[in-house]
Short mmCIF file of C-alpha atoms in Angstrom, two decimals:
data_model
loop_
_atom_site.label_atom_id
_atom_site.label_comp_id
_atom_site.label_asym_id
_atom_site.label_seq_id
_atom_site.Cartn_x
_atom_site.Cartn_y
_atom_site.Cartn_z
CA UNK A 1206 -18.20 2.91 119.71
CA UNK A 1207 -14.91 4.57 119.94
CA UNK A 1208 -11.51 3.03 119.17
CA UNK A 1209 -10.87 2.98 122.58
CA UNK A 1210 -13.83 1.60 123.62
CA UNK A 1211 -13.31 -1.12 121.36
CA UNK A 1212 -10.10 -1.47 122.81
CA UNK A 1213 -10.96 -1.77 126.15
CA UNK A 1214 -13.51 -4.79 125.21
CA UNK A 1215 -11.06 -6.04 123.02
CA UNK A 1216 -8.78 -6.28 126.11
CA UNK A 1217 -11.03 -7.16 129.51
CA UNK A 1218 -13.58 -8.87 127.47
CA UNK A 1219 -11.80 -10.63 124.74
CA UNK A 1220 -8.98 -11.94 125.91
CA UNK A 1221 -10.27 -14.26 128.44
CA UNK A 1222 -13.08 -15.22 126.12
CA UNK A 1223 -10.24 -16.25 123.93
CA UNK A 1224 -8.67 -18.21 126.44
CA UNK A 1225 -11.52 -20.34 127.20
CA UNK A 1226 -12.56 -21.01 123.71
CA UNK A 1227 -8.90 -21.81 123.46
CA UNK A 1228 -9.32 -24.24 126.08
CA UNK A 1229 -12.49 -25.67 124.70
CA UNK A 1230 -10.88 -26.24 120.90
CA UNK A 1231 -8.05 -28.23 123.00
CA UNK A 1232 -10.94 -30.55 125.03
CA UNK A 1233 -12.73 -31.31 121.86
CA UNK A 1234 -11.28 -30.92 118.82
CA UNK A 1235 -9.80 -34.37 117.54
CA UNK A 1236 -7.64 -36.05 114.73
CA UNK A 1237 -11.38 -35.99 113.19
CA UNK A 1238 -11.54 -32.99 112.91
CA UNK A 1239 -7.48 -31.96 112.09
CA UNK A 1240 -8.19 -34.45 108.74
CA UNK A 1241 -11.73 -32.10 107.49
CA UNK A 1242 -9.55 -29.49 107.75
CA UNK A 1243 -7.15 -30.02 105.41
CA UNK A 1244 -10.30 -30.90 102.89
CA UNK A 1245 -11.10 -28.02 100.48
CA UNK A 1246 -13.84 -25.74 101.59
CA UNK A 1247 -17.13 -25.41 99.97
CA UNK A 1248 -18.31 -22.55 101.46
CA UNK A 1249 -16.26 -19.30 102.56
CA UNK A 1250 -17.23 -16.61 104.75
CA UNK A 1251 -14.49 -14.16 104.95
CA UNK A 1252 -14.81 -11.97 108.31
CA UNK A 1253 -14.04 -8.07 107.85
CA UNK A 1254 -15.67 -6.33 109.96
CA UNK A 1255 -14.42 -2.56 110.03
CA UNK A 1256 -12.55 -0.23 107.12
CA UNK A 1257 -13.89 -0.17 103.99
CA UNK A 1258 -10.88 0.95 102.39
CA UNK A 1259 -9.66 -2.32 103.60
CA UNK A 1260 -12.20 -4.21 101.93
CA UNK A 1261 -11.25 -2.53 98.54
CA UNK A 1262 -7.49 -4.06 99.29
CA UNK A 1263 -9.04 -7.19 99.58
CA UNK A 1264 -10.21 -7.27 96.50
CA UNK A 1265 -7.63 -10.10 95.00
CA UNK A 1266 -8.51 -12.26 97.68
CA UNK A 1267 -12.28 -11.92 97.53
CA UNK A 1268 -11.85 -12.72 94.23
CA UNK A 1269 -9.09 -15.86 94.96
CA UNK A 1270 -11.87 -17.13 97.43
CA UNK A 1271 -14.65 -16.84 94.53
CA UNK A 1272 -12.52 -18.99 92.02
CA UNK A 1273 -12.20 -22.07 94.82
CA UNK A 1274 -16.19 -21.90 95.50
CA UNK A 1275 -17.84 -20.06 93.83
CA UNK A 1276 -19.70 -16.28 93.67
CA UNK A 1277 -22.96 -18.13 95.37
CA UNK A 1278 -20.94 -20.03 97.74
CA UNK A 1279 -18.71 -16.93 99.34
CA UNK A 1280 -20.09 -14.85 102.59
CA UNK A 1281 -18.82 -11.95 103.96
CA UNK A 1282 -19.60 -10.44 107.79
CA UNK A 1283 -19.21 -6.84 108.12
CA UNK A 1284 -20.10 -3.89 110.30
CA UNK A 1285 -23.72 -2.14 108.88
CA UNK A 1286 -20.95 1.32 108.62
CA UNK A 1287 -18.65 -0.60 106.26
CA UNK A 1288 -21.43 -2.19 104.19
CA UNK A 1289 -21.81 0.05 101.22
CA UNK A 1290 -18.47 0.01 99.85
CA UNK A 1291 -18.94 -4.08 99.59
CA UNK A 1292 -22.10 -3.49 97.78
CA UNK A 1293 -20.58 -0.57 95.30
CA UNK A 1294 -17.84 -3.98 94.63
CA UNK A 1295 -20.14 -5.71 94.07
CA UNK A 1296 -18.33 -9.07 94.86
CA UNK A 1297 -20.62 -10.89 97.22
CA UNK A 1298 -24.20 -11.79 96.91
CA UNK A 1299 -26.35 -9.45 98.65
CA UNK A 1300 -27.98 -12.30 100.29
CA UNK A 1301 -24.72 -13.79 101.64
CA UNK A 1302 -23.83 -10.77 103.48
CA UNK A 1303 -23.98 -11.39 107.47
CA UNK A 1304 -24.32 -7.58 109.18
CA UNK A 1305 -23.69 -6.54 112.21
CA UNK A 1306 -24.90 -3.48 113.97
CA UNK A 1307 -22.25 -0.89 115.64
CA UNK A 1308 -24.52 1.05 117.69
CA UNK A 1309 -23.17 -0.24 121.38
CA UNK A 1310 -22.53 -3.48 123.21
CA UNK A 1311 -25.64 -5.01 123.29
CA UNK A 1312 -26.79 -4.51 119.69
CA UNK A 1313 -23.50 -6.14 118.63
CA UNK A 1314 -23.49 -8.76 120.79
CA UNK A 1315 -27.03 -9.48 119.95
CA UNK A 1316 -26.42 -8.91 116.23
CA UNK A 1317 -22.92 -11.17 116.46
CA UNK A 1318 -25.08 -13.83 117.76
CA UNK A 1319 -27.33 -14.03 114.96
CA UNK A 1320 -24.57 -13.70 112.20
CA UNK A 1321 -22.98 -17.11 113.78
CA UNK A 1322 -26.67 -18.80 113.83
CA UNK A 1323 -26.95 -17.65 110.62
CA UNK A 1324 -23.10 -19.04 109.19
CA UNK A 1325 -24.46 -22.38 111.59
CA UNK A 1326 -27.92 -22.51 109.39
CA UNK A 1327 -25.95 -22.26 106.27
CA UNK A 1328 -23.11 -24.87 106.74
CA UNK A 1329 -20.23 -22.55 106.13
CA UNK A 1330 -17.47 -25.19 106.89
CA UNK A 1331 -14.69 -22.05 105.96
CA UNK A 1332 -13.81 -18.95 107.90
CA UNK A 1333 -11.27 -16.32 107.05
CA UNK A 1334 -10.13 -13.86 110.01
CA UNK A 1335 -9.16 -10.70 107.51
CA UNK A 1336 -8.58 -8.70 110.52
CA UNK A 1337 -5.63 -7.58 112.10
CA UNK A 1338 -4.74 -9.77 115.42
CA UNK A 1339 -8.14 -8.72 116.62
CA UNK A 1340 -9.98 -10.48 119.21
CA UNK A 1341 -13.60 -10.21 118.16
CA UNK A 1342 -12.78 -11.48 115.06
CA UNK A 1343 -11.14 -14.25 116.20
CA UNK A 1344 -14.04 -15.23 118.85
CA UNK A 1345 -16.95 -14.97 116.15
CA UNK A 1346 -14.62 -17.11 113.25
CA UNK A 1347 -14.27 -19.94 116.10
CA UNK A 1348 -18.16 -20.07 117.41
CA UNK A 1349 -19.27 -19.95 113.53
CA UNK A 1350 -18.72 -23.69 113.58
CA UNK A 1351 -16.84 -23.65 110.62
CA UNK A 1352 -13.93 -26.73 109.96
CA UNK A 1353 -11.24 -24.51 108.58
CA UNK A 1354 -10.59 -21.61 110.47
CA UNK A 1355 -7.77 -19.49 108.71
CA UNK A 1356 -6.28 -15.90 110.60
CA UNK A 1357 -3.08 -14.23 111.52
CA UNK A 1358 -1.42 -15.94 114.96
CA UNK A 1359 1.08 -14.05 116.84
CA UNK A 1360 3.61 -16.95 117.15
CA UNK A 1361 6.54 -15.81 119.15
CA UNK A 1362 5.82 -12.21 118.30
CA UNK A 1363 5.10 -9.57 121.59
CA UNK A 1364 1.42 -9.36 119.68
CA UNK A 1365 -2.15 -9.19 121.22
CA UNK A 1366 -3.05 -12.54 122.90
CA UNK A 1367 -6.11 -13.90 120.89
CA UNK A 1368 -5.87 -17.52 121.55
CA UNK A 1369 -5.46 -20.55 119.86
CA UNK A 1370 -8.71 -20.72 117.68
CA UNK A 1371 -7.15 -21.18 114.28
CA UNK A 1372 -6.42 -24.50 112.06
CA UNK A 1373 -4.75 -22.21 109.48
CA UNK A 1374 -2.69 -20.22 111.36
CA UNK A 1375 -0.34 -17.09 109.69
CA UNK A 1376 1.81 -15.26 110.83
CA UNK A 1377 1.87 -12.06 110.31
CA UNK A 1378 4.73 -10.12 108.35
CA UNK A 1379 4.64 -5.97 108.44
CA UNK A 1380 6.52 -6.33 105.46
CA UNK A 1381 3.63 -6.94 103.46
CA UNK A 1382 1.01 -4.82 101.63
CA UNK A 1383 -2.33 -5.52 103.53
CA UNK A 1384 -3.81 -6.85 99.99
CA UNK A 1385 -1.05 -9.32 100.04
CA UNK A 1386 -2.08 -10.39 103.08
CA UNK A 1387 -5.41 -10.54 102.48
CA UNK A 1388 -4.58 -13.07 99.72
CA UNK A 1389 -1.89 -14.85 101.83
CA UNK A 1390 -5.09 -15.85 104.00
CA UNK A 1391 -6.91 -17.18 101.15
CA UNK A 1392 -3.89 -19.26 100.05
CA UNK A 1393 -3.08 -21.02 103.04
CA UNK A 1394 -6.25 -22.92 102.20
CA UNK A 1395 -4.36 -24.83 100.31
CA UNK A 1396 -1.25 -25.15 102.52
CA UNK A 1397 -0.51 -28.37 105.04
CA UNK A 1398 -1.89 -26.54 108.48
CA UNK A 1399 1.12 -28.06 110.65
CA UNK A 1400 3.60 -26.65 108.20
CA UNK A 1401 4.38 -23.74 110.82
CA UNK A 1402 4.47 -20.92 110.51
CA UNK A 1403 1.98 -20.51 107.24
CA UNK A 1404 2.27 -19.06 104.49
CA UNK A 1405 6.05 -20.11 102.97
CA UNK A 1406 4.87 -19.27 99.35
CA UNK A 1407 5.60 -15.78 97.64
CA UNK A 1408 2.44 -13.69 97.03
CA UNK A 1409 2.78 -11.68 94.00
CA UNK A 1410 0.95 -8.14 93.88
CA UNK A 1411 -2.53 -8.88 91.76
CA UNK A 1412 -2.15 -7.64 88.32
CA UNK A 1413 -5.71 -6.39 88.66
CA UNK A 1414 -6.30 -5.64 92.41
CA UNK A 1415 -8.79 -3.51 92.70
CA UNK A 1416 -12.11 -3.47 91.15
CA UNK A 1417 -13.95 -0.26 88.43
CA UNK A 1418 -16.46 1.46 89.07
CA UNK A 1419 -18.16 2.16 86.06
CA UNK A 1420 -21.15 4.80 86.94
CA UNK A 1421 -24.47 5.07 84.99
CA UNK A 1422 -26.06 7.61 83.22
CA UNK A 1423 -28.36 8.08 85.97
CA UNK A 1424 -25.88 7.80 88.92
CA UNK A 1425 -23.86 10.65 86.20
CA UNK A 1426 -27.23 12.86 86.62
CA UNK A 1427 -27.88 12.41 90.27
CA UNK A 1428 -24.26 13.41 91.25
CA UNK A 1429 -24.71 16.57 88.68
CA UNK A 1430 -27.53 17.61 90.35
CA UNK A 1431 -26.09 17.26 93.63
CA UNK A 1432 -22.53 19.15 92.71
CA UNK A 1433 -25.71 22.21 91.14
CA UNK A 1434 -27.87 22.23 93.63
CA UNK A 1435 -25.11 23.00 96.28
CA UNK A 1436 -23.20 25.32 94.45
CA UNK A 1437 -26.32 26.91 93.22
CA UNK A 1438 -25.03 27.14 89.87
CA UNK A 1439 -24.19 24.54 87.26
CA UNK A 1440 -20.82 23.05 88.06
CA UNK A 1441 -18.25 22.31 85.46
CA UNK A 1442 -14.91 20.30 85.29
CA UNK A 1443 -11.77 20.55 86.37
CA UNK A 1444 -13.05 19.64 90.14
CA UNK A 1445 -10.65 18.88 92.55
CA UNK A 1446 -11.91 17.46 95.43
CA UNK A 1447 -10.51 17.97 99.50
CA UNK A 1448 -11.30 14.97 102.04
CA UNK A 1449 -9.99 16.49 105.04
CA UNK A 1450 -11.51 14.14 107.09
CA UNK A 1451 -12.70 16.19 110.11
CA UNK A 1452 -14.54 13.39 111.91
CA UNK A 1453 -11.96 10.26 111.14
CA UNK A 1454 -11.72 7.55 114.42
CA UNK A 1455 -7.39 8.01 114.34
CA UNK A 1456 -7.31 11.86 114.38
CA UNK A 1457 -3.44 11.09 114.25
CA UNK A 1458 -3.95 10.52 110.25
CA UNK A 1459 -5.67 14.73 110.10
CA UNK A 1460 -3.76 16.94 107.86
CA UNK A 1461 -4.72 20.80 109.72
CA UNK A 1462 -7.92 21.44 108.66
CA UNK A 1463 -6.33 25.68 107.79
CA UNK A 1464 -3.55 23.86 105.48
CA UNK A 1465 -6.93 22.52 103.64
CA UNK A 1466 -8.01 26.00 103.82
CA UNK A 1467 -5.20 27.17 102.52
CA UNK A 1468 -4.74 24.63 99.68
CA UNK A 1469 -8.25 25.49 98.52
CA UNK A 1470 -7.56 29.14 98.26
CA UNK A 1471 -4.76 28.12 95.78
CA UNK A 1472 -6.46 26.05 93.82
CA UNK A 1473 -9.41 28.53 93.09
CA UNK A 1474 -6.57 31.49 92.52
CA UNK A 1475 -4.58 29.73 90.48
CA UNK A 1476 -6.60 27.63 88.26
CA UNK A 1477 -9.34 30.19 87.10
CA UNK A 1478 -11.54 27.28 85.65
CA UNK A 1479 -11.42 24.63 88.56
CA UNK A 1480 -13.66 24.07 91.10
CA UNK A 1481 -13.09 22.94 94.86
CA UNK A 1482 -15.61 19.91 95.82
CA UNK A 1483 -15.04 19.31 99.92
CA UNK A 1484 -16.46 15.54 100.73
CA UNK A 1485 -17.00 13.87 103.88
CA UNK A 1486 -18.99 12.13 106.00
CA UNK A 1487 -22.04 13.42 107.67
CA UNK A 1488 -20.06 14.34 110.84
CA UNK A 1489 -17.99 15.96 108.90
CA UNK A 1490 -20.41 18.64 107.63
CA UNK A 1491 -20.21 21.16 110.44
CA UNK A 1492 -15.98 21.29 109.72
CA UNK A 1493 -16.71 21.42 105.92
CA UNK A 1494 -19.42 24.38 106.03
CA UNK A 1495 -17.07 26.31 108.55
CA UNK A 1496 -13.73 25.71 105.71
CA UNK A 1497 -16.09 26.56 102.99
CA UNK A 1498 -17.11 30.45 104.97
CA UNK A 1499 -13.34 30.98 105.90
CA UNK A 1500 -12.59 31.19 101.94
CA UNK A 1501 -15.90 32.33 100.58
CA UNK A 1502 -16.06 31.82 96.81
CA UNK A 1503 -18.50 30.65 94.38
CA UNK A 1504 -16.34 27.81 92.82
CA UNK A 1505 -15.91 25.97 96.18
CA UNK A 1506 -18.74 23.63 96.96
CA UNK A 1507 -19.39 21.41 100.36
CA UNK A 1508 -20.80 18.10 99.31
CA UNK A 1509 -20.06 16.62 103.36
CA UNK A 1510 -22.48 14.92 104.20
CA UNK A 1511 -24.44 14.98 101.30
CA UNK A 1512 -23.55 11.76 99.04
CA UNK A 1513 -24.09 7.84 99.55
CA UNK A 1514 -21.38 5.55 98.74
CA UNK A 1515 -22.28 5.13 95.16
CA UNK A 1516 -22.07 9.27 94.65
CA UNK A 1517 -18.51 9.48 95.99
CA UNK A 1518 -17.92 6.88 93.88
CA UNK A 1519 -19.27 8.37 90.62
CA UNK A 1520 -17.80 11.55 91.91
CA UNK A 1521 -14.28 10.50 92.02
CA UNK A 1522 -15.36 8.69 88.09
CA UNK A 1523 -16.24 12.43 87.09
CA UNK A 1524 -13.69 14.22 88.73
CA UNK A 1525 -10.20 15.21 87.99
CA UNK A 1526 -8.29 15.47 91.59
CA UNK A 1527 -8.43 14.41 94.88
CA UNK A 1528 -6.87 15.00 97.81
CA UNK A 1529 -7.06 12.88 100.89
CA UNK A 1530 -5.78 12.08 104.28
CA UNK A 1531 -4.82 8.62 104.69
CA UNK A 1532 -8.36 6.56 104.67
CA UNK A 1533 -10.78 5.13 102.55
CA UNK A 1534 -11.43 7.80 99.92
CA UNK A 1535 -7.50 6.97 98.89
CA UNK A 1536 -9.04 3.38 98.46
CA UNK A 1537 -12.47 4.22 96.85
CA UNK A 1538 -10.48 6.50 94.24
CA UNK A 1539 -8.42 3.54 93.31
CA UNK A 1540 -11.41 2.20 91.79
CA UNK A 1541 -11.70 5.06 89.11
CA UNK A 1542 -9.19 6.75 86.78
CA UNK A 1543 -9.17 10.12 88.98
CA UNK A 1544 -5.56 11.46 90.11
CA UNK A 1545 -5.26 10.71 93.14
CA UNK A 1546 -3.11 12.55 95.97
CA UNK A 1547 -3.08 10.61 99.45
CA UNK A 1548 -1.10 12.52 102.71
CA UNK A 1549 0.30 9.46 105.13
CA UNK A 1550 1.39 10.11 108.62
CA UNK A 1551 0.97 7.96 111.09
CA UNK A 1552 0.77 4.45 109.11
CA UNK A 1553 2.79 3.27 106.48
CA UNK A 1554 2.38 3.49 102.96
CA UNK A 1555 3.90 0.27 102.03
CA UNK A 1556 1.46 -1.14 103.74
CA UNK A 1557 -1.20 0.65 103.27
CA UNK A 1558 -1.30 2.82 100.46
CA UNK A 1559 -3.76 2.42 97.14
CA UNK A 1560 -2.88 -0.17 95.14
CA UNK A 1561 -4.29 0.94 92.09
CA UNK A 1562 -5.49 4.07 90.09
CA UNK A 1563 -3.27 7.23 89.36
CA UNK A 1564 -2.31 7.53 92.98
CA UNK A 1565 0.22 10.14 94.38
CA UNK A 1566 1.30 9.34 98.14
CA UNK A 1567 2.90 12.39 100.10
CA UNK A 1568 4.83 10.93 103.36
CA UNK A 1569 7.54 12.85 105.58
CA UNK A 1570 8.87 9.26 106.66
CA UNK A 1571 9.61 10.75 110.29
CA UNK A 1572 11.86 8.44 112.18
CA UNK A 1573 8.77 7.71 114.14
CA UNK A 1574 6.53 6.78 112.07
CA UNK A 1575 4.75 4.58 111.80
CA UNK A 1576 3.09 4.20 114.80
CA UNK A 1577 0.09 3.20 114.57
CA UNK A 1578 -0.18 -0.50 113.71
CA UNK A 1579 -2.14 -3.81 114.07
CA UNK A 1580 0.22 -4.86 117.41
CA UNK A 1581 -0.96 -1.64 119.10
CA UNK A 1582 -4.67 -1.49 117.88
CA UNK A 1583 -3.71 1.90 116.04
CA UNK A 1584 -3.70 3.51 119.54
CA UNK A 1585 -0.58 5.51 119.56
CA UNK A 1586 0.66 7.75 122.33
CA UNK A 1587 1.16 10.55 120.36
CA UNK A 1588 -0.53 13.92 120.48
CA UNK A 1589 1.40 15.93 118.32
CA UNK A 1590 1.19 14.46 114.49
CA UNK A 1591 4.57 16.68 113.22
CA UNK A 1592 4.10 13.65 110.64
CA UNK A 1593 1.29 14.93 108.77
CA UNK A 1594 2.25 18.97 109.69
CA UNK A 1595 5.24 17.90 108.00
CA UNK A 1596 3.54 17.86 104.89
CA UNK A 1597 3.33 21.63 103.43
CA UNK A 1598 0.91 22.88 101.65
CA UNK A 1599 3.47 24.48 98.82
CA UNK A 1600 4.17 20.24 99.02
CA UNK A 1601 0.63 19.25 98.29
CA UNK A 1602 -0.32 22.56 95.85
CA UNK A 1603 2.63 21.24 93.16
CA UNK A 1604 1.32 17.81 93.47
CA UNK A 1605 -1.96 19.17 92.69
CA UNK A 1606 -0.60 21.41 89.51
CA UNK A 1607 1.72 18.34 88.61
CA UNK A 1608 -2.29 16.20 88.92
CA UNK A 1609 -3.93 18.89 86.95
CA UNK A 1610 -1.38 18.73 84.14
CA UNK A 1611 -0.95 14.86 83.72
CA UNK A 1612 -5.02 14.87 83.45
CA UNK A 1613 -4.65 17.60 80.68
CA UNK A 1614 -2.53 15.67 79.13
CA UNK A 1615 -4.35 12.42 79.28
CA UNK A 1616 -7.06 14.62 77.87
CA UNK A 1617 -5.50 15.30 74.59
CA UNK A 1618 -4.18 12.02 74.10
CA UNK A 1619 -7.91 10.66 74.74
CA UNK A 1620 -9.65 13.42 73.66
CA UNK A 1621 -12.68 10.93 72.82
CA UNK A 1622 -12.53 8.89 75.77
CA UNK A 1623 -12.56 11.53 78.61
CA UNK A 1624 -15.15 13.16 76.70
CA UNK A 1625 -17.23 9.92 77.28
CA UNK A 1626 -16.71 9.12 80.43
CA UNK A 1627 -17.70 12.58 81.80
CA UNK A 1628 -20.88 12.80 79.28
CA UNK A 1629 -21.73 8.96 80.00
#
């Protein structure tokens, strides 16, 4: 489904399913049932259902909700498209992972339905909302059964109406980094519920927030073969790697695909040695095959299309540069040591940039932007994104040279050590 389709749902079909189960929580929900909420859970399923660079931000609180119950007591529901990167984490049993299908209405529906009989069966008695003010969230955290419900409320605030379905209710404050919020969730566990409005403590950045990847020798060999086999030679290091992003859900975030065009011609003129790796989704592989005619050389390589999770991973661990529009191959890259250039637009960085990794954010900081948020479901009404054709490609070349050096330098610092983690 589109975003808009999922707005549209969100709006006719959510919202009044919100206000009834509002309604219903009001009818039947007790001082019984206000005191086993304030007991501390035993089983958490946290709810994050799209962006799996947003799951990689929630790293510190996956990992806050794993020290209260334990790895084999912690669940996690998630769309099947935003699966892999919680499997790459590694965080979550396999087991304890409740999927739902995104292939229209009545497969999610159908699939929602037996995620919730399946959270029922398993006594989960905690439920974290980790989305933003969304409505389907909200619904499937209430009918899950669980005791403690914990999510973002709108208060006073001119937000989406999602109900009353909460008995940890937080507000929500734009002035936070999304993993901070993520772990402000996780915290209010422990907070009194009628303290209003939750959370009054100070969440410190993680020291560690984001998990490594660490790739094998065989996931080392697979992606080699991969990078060969498509450039039909054998492909050596420096690689700097494009993710323009031709297929992304919020076109607003695109960088032009002919500045990407452009940059690449640079980076093969210039740098004599280096080769141009363009990554991407499989819808993505038409754009990338069409970028990679306009320029023509040997030493650029399309890979859209053509890798699972686990090879963009250990191709960002073997790499030396990427460069991203703002989405979840900024996130994913935070996971390894490669330099890491992400373009912002539309969306704030200090809220939603990498938190980890050698990460390089370009943003014009137009007076308006941002503009897509979590109040307006990331619909914006603009149609011209001067925010992201603000960014030049002279811009985004030097931060590529200035990328290429500080890895050079790294290099002959840790001669022994980059040497090892390319030869595994």
């Amino acid at each position: 489904m589109t975003s808009e389709a999922i707005w549209r749902l969100e709006r006719y079909l959510g919202r009044p399913l919100c206000g009834l189960l509002t309604l219903h929580r009001r009818l039947t929900e007790g001082a019984a049932a206000r005191r086993a909420a304030r007991e501390p859970p035993r089983r958490i399923l946290l709810v994050k259902l799209i962006e799996q660079g947003a799951t990689v931000l929630a790293y510190d609180a996956i990992r806050r909700a794993t020290a209260l119950v334990g790895r084999e007591n912690l669940y996690f529901c998630v769309l099947a498209d935003n699966r892999p990167i919680l499997d790459a984490m590694d965080v979550v049993p396999p087991e304890n992972v409740l999927v739902i299908r995104n292939e229209g209405f009545l497969t999610f529906v159908r699939d929602a339905w037996q995620a919730i009989r399946r959270a029922r069966q398993a006594a989960i008695d905690t439920v974290v909302d980790m989305e933003f003010l969304s409505r389907a969230s909200a619904i499937l955290a209430y009918l899950m059964g669980a005791r403690r419900r914990v999510g973002l409320h709108r208060f006073n605030d001119e937000a989406s109406y999602r109900g009353d379905l909460m008995t940890h209710r937080v507000v929500y404050n734009p002035f936070l980094h999304t993993a901070q919020t993520y772990s402000a969730l996780i915290a209010a566990l422990a907070a009194d519920p009628d303290d209003l409005p939750l959370l009054k403590l100070a969440i410190a950045p993680a020291a560690d927030p984001a998990p490594r990847f660490v790739p094998t020798p065989a996931d080392r060999a697979r992606l080699q073969a991969l990078l060969d086999a498509a450039a039909g030679h054998p492909v050596r290091p420096p690689l700097v790697l494009l993710n323009p992003n031709a297929g992304d859900m919020i076109p607003l975030r695109r960088w032009p695909l002919d500045r990407f065009a452009e940059l690449a011609r640079r980076i093969v003129a210039e740098h004599p040695t280096a080769t141009v790796v363009l990554t991407g989704a499989a819808v993505e592989e038409a754009a990338a095959a069409a970028l990679c005619r306009s320029i023509d050389s040997p030493r650029l390589v399309n890979l859209a299309g053509r890798t699972t999770m686990r090879d963009v991973l250990t191709l960002y661990a073997l790499a030396d540069v990427l460069v991203t529009n703002d989405s979840g191959p900024g996130h994913f890259a935070s996971m390894t040591d490669i330099e890491n250039i992400v373009l912002f637009g539309p969306a704030a960085p200090s809220q939603f940039g990498p938190v980890r990794g050698q990460a390089r954010v370009l943003w014009a900081g137009l007076a308006c932007s941002p503009c897509t948020n979590p109040y307006n479901h990331r619909i914006s009404p603009c149609t011209n994104n001067l925010c992201m054709q603000a960014i030049g490609v002279d811009e985004v070349h030097a931060a590529v040279r200035a990328a290429l050096a500080a890895r050079e330098q790294r290099a002959a610092a840790r001669p022994e050590s980059l040497a090892a983690s390319r030869a595994g």
